[in-house]
Coordinates of C-alpha atoms and ligand atoms in Angstrom, one line a residue:
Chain S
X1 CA -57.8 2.9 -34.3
X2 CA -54.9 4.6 -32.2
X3 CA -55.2 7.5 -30.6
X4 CA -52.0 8.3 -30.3
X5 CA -49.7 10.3 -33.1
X6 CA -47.5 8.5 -35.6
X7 CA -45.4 10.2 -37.9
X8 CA -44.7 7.7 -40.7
X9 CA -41.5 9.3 -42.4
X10 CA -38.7 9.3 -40.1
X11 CA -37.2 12.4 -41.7
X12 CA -39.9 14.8 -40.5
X13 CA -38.6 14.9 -37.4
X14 CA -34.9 15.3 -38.2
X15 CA -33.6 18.5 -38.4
X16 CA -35.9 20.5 -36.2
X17 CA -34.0 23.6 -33.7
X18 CA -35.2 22.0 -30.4
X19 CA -33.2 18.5 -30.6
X20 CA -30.7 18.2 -28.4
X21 CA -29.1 15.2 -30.4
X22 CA -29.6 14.5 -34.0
X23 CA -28.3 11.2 -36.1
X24 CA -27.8 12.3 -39.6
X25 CA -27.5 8.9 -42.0
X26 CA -26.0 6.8 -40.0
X27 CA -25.2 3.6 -40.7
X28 CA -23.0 1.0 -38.9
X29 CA -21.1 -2.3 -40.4
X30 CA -19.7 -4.6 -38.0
X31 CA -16.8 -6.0 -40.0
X32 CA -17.4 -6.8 -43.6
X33 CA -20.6 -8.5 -43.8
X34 CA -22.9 -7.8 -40.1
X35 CA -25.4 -4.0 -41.3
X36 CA -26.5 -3.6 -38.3
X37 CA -27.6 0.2 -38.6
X38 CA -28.9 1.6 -42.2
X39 CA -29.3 5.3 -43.1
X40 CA -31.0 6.9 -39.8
X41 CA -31.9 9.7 -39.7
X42 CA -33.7 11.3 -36.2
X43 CA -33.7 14.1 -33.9
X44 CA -34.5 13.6 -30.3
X45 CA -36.3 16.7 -28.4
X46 CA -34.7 19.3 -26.0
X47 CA -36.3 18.1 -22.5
X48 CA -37.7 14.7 -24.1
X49 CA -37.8 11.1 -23.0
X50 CA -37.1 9.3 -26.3
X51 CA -36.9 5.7 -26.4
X52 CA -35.7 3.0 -29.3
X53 CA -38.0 -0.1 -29.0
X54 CA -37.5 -3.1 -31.3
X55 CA -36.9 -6.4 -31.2
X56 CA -33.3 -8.1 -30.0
X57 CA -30.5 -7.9 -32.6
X58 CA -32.2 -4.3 -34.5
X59 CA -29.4 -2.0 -33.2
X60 CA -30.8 -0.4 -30.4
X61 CA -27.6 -1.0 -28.2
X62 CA -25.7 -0.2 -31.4
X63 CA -27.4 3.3 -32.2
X64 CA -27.3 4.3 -28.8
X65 CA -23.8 3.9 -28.4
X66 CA -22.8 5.2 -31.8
X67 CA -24.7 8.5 -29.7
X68 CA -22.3 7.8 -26.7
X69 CA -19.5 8.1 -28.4
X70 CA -18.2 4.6 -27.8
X71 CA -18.3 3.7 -31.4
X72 CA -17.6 4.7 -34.7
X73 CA -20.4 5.1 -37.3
X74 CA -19.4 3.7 -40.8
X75 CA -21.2 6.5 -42.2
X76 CA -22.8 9.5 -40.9
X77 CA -22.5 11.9 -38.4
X78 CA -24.5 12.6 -34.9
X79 CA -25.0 16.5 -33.7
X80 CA -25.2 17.5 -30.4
X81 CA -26.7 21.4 -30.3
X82 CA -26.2 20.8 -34.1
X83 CA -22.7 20.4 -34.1
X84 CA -21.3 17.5 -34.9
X85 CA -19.2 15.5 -32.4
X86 CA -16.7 12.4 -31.8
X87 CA -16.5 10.6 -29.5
X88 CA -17.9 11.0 -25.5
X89 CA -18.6 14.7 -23.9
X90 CA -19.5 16.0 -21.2
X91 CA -23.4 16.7 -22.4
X92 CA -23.8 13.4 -22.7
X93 CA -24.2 10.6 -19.5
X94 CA -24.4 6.7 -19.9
X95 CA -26.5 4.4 -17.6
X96 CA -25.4 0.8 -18.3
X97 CA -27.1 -2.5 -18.2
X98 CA -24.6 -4.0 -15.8
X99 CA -24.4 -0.6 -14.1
X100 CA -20.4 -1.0 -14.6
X101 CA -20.1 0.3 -10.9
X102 CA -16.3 0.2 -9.6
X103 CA -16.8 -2.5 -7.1
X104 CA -13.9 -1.5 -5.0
X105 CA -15.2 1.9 -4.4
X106 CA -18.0 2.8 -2.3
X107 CA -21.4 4.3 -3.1
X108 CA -19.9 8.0 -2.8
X109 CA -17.3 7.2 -4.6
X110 CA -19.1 6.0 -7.3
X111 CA -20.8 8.9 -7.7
X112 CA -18.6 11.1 -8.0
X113 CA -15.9 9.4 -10.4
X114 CA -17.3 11.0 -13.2
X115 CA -16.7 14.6 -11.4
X116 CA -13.5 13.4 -9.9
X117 CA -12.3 12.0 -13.7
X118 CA -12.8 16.0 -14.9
X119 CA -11.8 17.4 -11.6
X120 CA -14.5 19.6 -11.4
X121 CA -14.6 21.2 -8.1
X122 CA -12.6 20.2 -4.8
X123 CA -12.7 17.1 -2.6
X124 CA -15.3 18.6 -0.4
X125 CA -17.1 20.6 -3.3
X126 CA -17.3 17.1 -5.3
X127 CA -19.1 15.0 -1.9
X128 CA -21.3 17.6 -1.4
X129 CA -22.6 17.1 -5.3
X130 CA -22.0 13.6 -5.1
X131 CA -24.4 13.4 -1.7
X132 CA -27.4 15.6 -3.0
X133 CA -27.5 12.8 -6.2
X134 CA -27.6 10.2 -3.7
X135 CA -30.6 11.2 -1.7
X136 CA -32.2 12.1 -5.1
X137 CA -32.0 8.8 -6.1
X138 CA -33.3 7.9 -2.8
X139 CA -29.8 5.7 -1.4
X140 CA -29.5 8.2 1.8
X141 CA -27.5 6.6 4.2
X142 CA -25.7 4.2 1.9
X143 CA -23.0 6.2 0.8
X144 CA -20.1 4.2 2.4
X145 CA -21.4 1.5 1.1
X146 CA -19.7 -1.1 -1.2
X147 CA -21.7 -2.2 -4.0
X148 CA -21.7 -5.7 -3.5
X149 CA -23.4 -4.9 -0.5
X150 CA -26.4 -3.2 -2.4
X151 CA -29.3 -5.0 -4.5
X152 CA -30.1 -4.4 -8.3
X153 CA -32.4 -2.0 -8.1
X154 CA -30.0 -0.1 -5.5
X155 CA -26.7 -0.5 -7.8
X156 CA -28.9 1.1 -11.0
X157 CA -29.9 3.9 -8.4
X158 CA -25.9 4.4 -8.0
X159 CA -25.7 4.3 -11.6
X160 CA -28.3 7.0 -12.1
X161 CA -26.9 9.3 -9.6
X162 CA -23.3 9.3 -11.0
X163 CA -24.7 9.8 -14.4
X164 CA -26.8 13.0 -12.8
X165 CA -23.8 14.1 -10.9
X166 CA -21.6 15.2 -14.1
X167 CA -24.8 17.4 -15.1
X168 CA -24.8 16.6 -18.7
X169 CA -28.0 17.2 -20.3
X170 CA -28.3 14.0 -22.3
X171 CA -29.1 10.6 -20.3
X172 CA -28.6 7.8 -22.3
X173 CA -29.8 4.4 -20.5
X174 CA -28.9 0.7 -22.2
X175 CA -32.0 -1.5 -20.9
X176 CA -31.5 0.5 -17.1
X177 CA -33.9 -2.1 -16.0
X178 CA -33.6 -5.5 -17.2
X179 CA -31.3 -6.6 -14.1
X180 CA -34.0 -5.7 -11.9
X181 CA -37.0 -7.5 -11.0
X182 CA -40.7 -6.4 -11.8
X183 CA -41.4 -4.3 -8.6
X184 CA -38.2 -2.7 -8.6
X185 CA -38.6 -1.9 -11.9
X186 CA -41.9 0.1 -11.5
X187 CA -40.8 2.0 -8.9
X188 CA -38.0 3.1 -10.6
X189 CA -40.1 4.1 -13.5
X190 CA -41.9 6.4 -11.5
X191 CA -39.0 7.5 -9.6
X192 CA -37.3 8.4 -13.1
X193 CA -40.2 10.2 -14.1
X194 CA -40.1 12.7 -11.6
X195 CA -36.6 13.2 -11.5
X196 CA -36.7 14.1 -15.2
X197 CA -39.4 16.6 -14.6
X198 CA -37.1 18.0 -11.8
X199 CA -33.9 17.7 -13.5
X200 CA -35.2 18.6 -16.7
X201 CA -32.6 15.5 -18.8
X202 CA -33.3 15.0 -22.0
X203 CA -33.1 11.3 -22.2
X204 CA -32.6 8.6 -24.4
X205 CA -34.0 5.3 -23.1
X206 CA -33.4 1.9 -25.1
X207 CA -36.2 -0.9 -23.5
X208 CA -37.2 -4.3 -25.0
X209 CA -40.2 -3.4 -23.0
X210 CA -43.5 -1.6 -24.9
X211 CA -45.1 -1.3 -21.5
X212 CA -41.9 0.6 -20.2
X213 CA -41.7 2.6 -23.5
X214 CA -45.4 3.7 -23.5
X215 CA -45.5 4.5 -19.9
X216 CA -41.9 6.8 -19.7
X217 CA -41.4 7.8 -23.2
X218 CA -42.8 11.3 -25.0
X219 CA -41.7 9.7 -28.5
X220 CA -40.9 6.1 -29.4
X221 CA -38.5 5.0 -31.9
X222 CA -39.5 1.4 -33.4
X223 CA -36.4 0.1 -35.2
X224 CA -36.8 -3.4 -37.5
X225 CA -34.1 -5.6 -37.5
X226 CA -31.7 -6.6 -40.2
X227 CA -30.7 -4.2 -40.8
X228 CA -32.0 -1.7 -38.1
X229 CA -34.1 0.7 -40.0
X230 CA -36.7 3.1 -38.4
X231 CA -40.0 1.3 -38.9
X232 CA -42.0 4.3 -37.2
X233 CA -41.7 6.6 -34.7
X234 CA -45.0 7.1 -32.0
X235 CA -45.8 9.5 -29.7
X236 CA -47.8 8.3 -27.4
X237 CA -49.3 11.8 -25.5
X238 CA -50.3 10.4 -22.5
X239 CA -50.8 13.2 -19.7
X240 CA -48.3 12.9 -17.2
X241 CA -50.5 14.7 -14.5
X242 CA -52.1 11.0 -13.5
X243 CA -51.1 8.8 -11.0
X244 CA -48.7 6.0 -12.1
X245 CA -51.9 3.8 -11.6
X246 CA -54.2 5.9 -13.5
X247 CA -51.7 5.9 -16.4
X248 CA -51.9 2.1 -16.8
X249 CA -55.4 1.7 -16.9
X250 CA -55.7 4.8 -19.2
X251 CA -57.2 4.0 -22.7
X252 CA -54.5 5.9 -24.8
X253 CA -51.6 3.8 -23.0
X254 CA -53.5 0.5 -23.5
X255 CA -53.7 1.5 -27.1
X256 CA -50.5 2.2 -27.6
X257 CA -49.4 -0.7 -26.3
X258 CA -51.7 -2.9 -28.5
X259 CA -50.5 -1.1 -31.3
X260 CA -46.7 -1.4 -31.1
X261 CA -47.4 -5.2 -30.3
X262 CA -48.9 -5.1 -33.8
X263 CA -46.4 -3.6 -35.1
X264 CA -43.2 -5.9 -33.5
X265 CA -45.4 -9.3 -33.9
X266 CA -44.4 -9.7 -37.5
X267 CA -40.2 -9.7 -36.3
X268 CA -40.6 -12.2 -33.5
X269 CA -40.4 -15.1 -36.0
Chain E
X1 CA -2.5 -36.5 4.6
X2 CA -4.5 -39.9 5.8
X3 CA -3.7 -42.7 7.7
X4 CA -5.9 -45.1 8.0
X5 CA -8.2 -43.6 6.3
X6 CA -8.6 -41.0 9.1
X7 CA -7.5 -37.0 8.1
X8 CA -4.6 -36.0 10.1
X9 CA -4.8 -32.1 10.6
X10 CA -1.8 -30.7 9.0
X11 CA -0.5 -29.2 12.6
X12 CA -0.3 -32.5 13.5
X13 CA 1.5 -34.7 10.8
X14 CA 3.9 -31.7 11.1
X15 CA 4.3 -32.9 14.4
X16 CA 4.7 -36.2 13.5
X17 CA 7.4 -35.9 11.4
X18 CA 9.2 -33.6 13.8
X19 CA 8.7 -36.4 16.0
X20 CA 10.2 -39.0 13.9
X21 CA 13.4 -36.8 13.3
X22 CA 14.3 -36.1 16.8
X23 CA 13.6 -39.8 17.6
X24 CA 16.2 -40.6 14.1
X25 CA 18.6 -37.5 15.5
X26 CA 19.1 -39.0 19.1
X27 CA 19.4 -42.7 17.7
X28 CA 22.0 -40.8 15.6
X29 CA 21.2 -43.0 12.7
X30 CA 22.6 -40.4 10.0
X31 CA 25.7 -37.7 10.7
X32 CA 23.5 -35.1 9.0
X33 CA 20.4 -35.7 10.8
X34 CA 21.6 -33.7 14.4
X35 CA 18.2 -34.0 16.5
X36 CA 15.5 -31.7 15.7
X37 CA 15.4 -30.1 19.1
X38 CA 18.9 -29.5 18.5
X39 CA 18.1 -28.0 15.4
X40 CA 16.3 -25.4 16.7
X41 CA 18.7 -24.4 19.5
X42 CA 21.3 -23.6 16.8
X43 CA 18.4 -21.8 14.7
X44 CA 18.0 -19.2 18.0
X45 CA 22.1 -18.4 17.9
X46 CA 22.3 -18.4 14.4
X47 CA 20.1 -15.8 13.9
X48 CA 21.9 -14.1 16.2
X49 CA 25.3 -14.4 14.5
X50 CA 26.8 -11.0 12.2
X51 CA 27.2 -13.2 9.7
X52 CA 24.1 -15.0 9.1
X53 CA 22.6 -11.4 9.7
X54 CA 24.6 -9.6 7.1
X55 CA 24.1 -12.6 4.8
X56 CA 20.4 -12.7 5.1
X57 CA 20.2 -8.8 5.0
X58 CA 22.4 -8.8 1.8
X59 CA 20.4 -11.8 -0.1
X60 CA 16.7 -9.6 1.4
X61 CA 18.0 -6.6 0.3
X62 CA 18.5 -8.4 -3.7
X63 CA 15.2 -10.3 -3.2
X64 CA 13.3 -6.9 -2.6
X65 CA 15.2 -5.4 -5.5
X66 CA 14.5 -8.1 -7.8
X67 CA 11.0 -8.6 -6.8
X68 CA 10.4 -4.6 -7.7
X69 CA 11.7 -4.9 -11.0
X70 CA 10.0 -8.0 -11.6
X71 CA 6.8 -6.4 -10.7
X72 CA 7.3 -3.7 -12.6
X73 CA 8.0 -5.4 -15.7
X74 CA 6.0 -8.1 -15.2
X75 CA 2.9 -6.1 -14.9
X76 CA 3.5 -3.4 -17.7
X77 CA 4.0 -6.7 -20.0
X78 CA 1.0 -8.2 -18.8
X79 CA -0.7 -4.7 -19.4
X80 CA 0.7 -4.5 -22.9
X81 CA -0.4 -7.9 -23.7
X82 CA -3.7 -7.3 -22.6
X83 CA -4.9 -4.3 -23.9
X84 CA -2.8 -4.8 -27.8
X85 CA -3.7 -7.7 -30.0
X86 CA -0.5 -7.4 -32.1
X87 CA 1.6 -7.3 -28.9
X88 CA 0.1 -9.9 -27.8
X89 CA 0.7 -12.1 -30.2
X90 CA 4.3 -10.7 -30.1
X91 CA 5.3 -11.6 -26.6
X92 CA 2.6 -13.5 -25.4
X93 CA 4.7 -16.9 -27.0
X94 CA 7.9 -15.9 -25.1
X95 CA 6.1 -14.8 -22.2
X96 CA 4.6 -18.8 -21.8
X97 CA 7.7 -20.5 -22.7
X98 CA 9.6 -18.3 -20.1
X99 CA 7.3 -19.3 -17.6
X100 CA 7.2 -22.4 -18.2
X101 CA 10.8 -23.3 -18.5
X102 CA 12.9 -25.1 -16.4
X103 CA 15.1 -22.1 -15.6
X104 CA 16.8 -23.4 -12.6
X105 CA 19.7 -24.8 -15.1
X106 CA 20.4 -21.2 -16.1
X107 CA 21.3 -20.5 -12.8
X108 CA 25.2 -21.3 -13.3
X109 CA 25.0 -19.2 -16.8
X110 CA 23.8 -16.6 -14.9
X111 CA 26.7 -16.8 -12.3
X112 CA 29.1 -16.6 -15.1
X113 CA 27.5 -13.7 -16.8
X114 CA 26.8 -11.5 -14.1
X115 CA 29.3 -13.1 -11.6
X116 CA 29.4 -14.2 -8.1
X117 CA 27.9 -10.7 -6.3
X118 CA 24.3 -9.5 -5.6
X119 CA 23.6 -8.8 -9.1
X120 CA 23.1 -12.7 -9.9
X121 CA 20.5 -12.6 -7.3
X122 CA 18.7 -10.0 -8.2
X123 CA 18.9 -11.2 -12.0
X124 CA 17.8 -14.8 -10.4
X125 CA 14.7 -13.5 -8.9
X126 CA 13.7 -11.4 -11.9
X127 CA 14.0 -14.5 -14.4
X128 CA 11.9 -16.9 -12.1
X129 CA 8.9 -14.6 -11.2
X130 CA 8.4 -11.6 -14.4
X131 CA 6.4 -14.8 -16.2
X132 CA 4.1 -15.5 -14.3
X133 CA 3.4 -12.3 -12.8
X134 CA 2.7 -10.7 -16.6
X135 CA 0.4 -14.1 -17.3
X136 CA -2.0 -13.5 -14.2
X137 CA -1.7 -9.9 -15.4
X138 CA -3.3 -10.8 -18.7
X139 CA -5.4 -13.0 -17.0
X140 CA -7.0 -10.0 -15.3
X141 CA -6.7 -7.6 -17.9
X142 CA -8.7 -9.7 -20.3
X143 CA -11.8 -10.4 -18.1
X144 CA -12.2 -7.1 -17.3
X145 CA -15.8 -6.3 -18.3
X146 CA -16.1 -3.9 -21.4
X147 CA -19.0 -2.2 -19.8
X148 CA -15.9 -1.2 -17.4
X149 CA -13.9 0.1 -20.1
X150 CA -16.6 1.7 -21.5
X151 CA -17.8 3.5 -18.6
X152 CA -14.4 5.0 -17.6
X153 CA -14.6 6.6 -21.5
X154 CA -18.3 7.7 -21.2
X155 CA -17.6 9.9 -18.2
X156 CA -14.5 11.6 -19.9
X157 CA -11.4 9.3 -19.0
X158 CA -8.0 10.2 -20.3
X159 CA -5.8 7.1 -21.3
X160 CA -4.0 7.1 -18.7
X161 CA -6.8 7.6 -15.9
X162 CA -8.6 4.8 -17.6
X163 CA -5.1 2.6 -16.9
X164 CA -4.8 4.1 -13.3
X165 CA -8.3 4.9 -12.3
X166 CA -10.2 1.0 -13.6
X167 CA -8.2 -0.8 -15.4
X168 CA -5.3 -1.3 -12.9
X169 CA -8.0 -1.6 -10.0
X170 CA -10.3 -4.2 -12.2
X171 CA -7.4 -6.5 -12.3
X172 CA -5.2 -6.2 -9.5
X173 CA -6.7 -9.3 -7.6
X174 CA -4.8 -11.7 -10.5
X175 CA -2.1 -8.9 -10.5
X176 CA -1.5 -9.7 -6.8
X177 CA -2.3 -13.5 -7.0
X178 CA 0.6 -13.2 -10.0
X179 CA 3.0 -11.4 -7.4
X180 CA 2.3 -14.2 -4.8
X181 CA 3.3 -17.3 -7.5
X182 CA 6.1 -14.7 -8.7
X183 CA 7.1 -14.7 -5.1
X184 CA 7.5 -18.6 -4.3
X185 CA 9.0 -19.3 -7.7
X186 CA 11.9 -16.4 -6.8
X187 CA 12.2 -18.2 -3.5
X188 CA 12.7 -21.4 -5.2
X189 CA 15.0 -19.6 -7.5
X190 CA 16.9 -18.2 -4.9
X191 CA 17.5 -21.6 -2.5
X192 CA 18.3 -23.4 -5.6
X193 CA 20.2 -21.1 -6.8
X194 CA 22.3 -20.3 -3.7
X195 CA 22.8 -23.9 -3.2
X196 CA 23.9 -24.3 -6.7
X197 CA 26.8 -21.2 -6.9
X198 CA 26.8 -21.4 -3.0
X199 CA 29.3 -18.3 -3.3
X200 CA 27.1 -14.9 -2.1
X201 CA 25.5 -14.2 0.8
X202 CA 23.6 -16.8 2.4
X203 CA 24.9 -19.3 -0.5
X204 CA 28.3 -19.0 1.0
X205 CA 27.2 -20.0 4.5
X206 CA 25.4 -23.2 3.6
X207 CA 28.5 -24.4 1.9
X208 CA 30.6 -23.5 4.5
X209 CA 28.4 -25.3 6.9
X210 CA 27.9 -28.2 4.9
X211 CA 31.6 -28.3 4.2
X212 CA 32.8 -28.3 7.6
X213 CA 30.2 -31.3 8.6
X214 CA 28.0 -28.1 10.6
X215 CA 24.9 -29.9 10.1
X216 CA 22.9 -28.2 12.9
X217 CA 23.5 -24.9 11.3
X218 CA 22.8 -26.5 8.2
X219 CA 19.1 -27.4 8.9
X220 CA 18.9 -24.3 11.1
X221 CA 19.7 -21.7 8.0
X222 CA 17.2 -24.3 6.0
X223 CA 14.6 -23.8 8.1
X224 CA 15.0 -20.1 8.4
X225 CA 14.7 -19.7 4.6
X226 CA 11.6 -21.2 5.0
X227 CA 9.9 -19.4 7.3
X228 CA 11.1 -16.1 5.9
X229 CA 9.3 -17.6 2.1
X230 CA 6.2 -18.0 4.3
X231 CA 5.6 -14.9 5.9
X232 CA 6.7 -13.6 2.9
X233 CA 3.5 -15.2 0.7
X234 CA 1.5 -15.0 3.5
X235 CA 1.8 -11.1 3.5
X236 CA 0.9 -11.0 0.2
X237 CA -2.3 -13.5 0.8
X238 CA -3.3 -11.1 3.4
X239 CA -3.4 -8.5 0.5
X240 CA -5.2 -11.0 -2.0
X241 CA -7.8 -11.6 1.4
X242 CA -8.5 -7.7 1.4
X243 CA -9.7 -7.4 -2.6
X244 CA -11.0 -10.5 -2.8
X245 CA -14.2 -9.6 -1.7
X246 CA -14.7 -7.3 -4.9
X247 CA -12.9 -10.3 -6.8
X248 CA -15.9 -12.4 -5.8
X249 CA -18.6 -9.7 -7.1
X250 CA -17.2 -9.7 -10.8
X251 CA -18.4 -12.1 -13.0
Ligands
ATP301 N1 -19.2 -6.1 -31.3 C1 -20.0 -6.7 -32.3 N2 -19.4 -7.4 -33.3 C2 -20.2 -7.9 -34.3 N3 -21.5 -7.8 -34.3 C3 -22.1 -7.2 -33.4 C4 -21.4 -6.5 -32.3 N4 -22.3 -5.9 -31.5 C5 -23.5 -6.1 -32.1 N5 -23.4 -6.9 -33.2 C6 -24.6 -7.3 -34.1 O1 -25.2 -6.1 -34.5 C7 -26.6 -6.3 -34.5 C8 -27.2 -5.2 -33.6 O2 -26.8 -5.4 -32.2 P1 -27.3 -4.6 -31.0 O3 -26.6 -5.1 -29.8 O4 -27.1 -3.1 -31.3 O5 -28.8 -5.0 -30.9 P2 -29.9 -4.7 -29.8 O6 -31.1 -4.1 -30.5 O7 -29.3 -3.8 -28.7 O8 -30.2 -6.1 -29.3 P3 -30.7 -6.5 -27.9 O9 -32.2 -6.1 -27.8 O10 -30.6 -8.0 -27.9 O11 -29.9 -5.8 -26.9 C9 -26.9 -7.7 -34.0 O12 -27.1 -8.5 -35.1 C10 -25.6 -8.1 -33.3 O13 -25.4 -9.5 -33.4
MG302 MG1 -28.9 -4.2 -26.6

């Protein structure tokens, strides 16, 4: 038996004032004949790390996107504040897979495209910015950089800060980590963890990882796979006052864990 | 090159067969072979003469204007082609047949239609290179990652930014490797060209030299064409050199 919370109809959670974003029905055709997204309905939390676990192919890419902006729903509508919106805005940041970095552009300059595409500020105004989300990300000193002079874990970092830099307060991350490798990738975890309880981003995380999910996430979205339907939606309540260490040896986590694994085993065929 | 089975530097075979046409010069074994060395002496006053200078000045001058349009055109097409199915399927067809054709025989059309000035350079030197220059355009446009694309949208970029600000960056290594093969073709375009109407500018000098049995100044104006197409592409490698490194990091 789980210890942790799970709300079995999807729709409880929709709807609530303190959701940042909400998807109201959505559902997503590619073409004629691929569903890839049927009738979802969810809200995701004010200050929140939500994330949308499932196995390949359910539409996790697909939904988060359709959030984005970068693609049109077939039906339904997503809400940001509760109203509804097309298209990208400024409340909303993407971190990609690839990290889609400008590889003729330095570090710096990187940083602050999104601030220099809006014109916020002046030159100097928009380093300054550009510089403090550096060294929050930890890549002081590399900011004349060129990114092919970087490693993965270091190009995600640049993707982070620029996504930080245009202050929006929704992060949404496309598999942040997969490029990276397994060290990298729990240091950057933890790293993320404490800038979202500094920054205080409401983010929305899509991981093939349960691990990942369990250890960053407040609630977890499991999506099933053709088409992508919510199958259930966990929170896992683990205390974020532990060290990363104590976290992954804490009972709750391990449970939760075991659990999703239950839950996804039945797709992977 | 080999020869006996041994690789010859290219420096040297160079010098080899500068080698063989002095030695064929001074034996005088054909009246339009002068001696190389002789060749070269002429090459040194020639470029000092008014009227090689305002010949070469007058067919730069159309070769820079027709290389700007070409660019120009050549790009936007190669933009419109890549970022619009339908126009794509449009004018990519003509766009490939263009560059592909053998467009030197237009060359006298040409002369008659635009007649014997300038303007037939310029027109010369926008035919042989807009092709190619809006193919490698396409080329780059299309392997531009979407991720790109869609980043550029994500953090709020207008149209237009997204042209100037990524897309135009993303693919200007194949837009300058374009330029480059745009570059030698108008060269070709031109020599053949001038030899053929051998009426403007620097055209009119080669016949004249070639009529009045000048075959120093013959080879002398032959090899200055050539230099002035090498430094020519070699500038623009030096350009490809400088974004190549971020060429390389793309996949
Ligand atoms: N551009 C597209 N055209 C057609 N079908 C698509 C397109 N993008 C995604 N699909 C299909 O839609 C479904 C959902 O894709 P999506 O990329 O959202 O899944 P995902 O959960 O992100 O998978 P993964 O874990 O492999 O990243 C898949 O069956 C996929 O093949
Ligand atoms: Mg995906």
């Amino acid at each position: 038996m789980s210890t942790a919370a799970v709300a079995q109809m999807p729709d409880q959670n929709a709807s609530t004032e303190d959701n940042i974003v909400e998807v109201r029905n959505i559902t997503k055709y590619y073409g004629e004949d691929i569903h890839a997204l049927d009738s979802i309905n969810l809200g995701f939390p004010t200050g929140q790390m939500t994330t949308l676990l499932g196995p390949s192919g359910c539409g996790k890419t697909t939904l988060l996107k359709i959030i984005a902006g970068l693609l049109e729903t077939t039906e339904g509508e997503v809400l940001i504040h509760g109203k509804p919106v097309f298209g990208p805005g400024p409340e909303r940041a993407f971190v990609f897979q690839d990290f889609a970095l400008l590889p003729w552009a330095t570090v710096i300059e990187n940083v602050g495209f999104g601030l220099e595409l809006t014109n916020k500020g002046t030159k100097p105004e928009r380093e300054e910015k550009a510089k403090h989300y550096i060294n929050e990300v930890g890549l002081g000193g590399f900011e004349y950089k060129y990114p092919h002079e970087l490693s993965g874990g270091m190009r995600q970092r640049v993707g982070l800060a620029r996504a930080l830099a245009v202050n929006a307060e929704v992060l949404l991350m496309d598999e942040p980590f997969s490029a990276v490798d397994e060290q990298t990738r729990r240091k950057f975890q933890e790293d993320l963890l404490y800038l979202l309880a500094n920054e205080k981003k409401s983010v929305i995380f899509v991981t093939h990882s349960i691990e990942e999910a369990v250890y960053v996430s407040d609630q977890i979205v499991l999506l099933s796979p053709r088409p992508g339907r919510i199958h259930s939606i966990i929170r896992p309540e683990i205390s974020r006052d532990s060290t990363p260490d104590e976290i992954r040896r804490d009972k709750r986590y391990l449970d939760t864990v075991e659990e999703i694994w239950t839950n996804l085993r039945k797709y992977l065929d | 090159m080999k020869i006996f089975g041994y690789d010859i530097p290219p420096v040297f075979s160079l010098l080899i067969w500068i080698s063989l046409w002095e030695i064929a010069g001074q034996l005088q074994l054909a009246f339009i072979l002068p001696p190389f060395s002789a060749v070269v002496v002429e090459l040194f006053e020639l470029v000092q003469r008014p009227d090689f200078q305002s010949a070469a000045y007058q067919t730069f001058e159309s070769f820079v204007i027709g290389m700007t349009i070409a660019i120009i055109a050549g790009v936007a097409l190669g933009f419109l082609m890549g970022s619009n199915r339908i126009a794509n399927s449009v004018l990519g067809m003509w766009v490939n047949i263009m560059a592909s054709a053998p467009l030197s025989s237009l060359v006298p059309v040409l002369m008659l239609l635009f007649g014997l000035g300038q303007l037939t350079i310029i027109v010369t030197v926008i035919l042989f290179s807009t092709w190619i220059i809006a193919l490698d355009t396409y080329a780059g446009v299309h392997h531009i990652s979407p991720s790109l694309r869609e980043m550029g949208r994500s953090f709020g970029a207008s149209r237009f930014q997204l042209l100037t600000r990524v897309l135009f960056w993303a693919a200007l290594p194949e837009i300058l490797a374009g330029i480059r093969m745009g570059l030698i073709r108008a060269v070709k375009g031109i020599v053949i060209g001038q030899l053929l109407v051998s009426v403007v500018a620097l055209g009119r000098l080669f016949r004249t030299f070639s009529d009045n049995f000048q075959f120093e100044e013959f080879w002398a104006l032959t090899i200055a064409l050539f230099i002035f197409a090498l430094l020519f592409s070699s500038a623009i490698g030096w350009l490809e050199h400088k974004v190549e490194y971020y060429a390389a990091t793309r996949n």
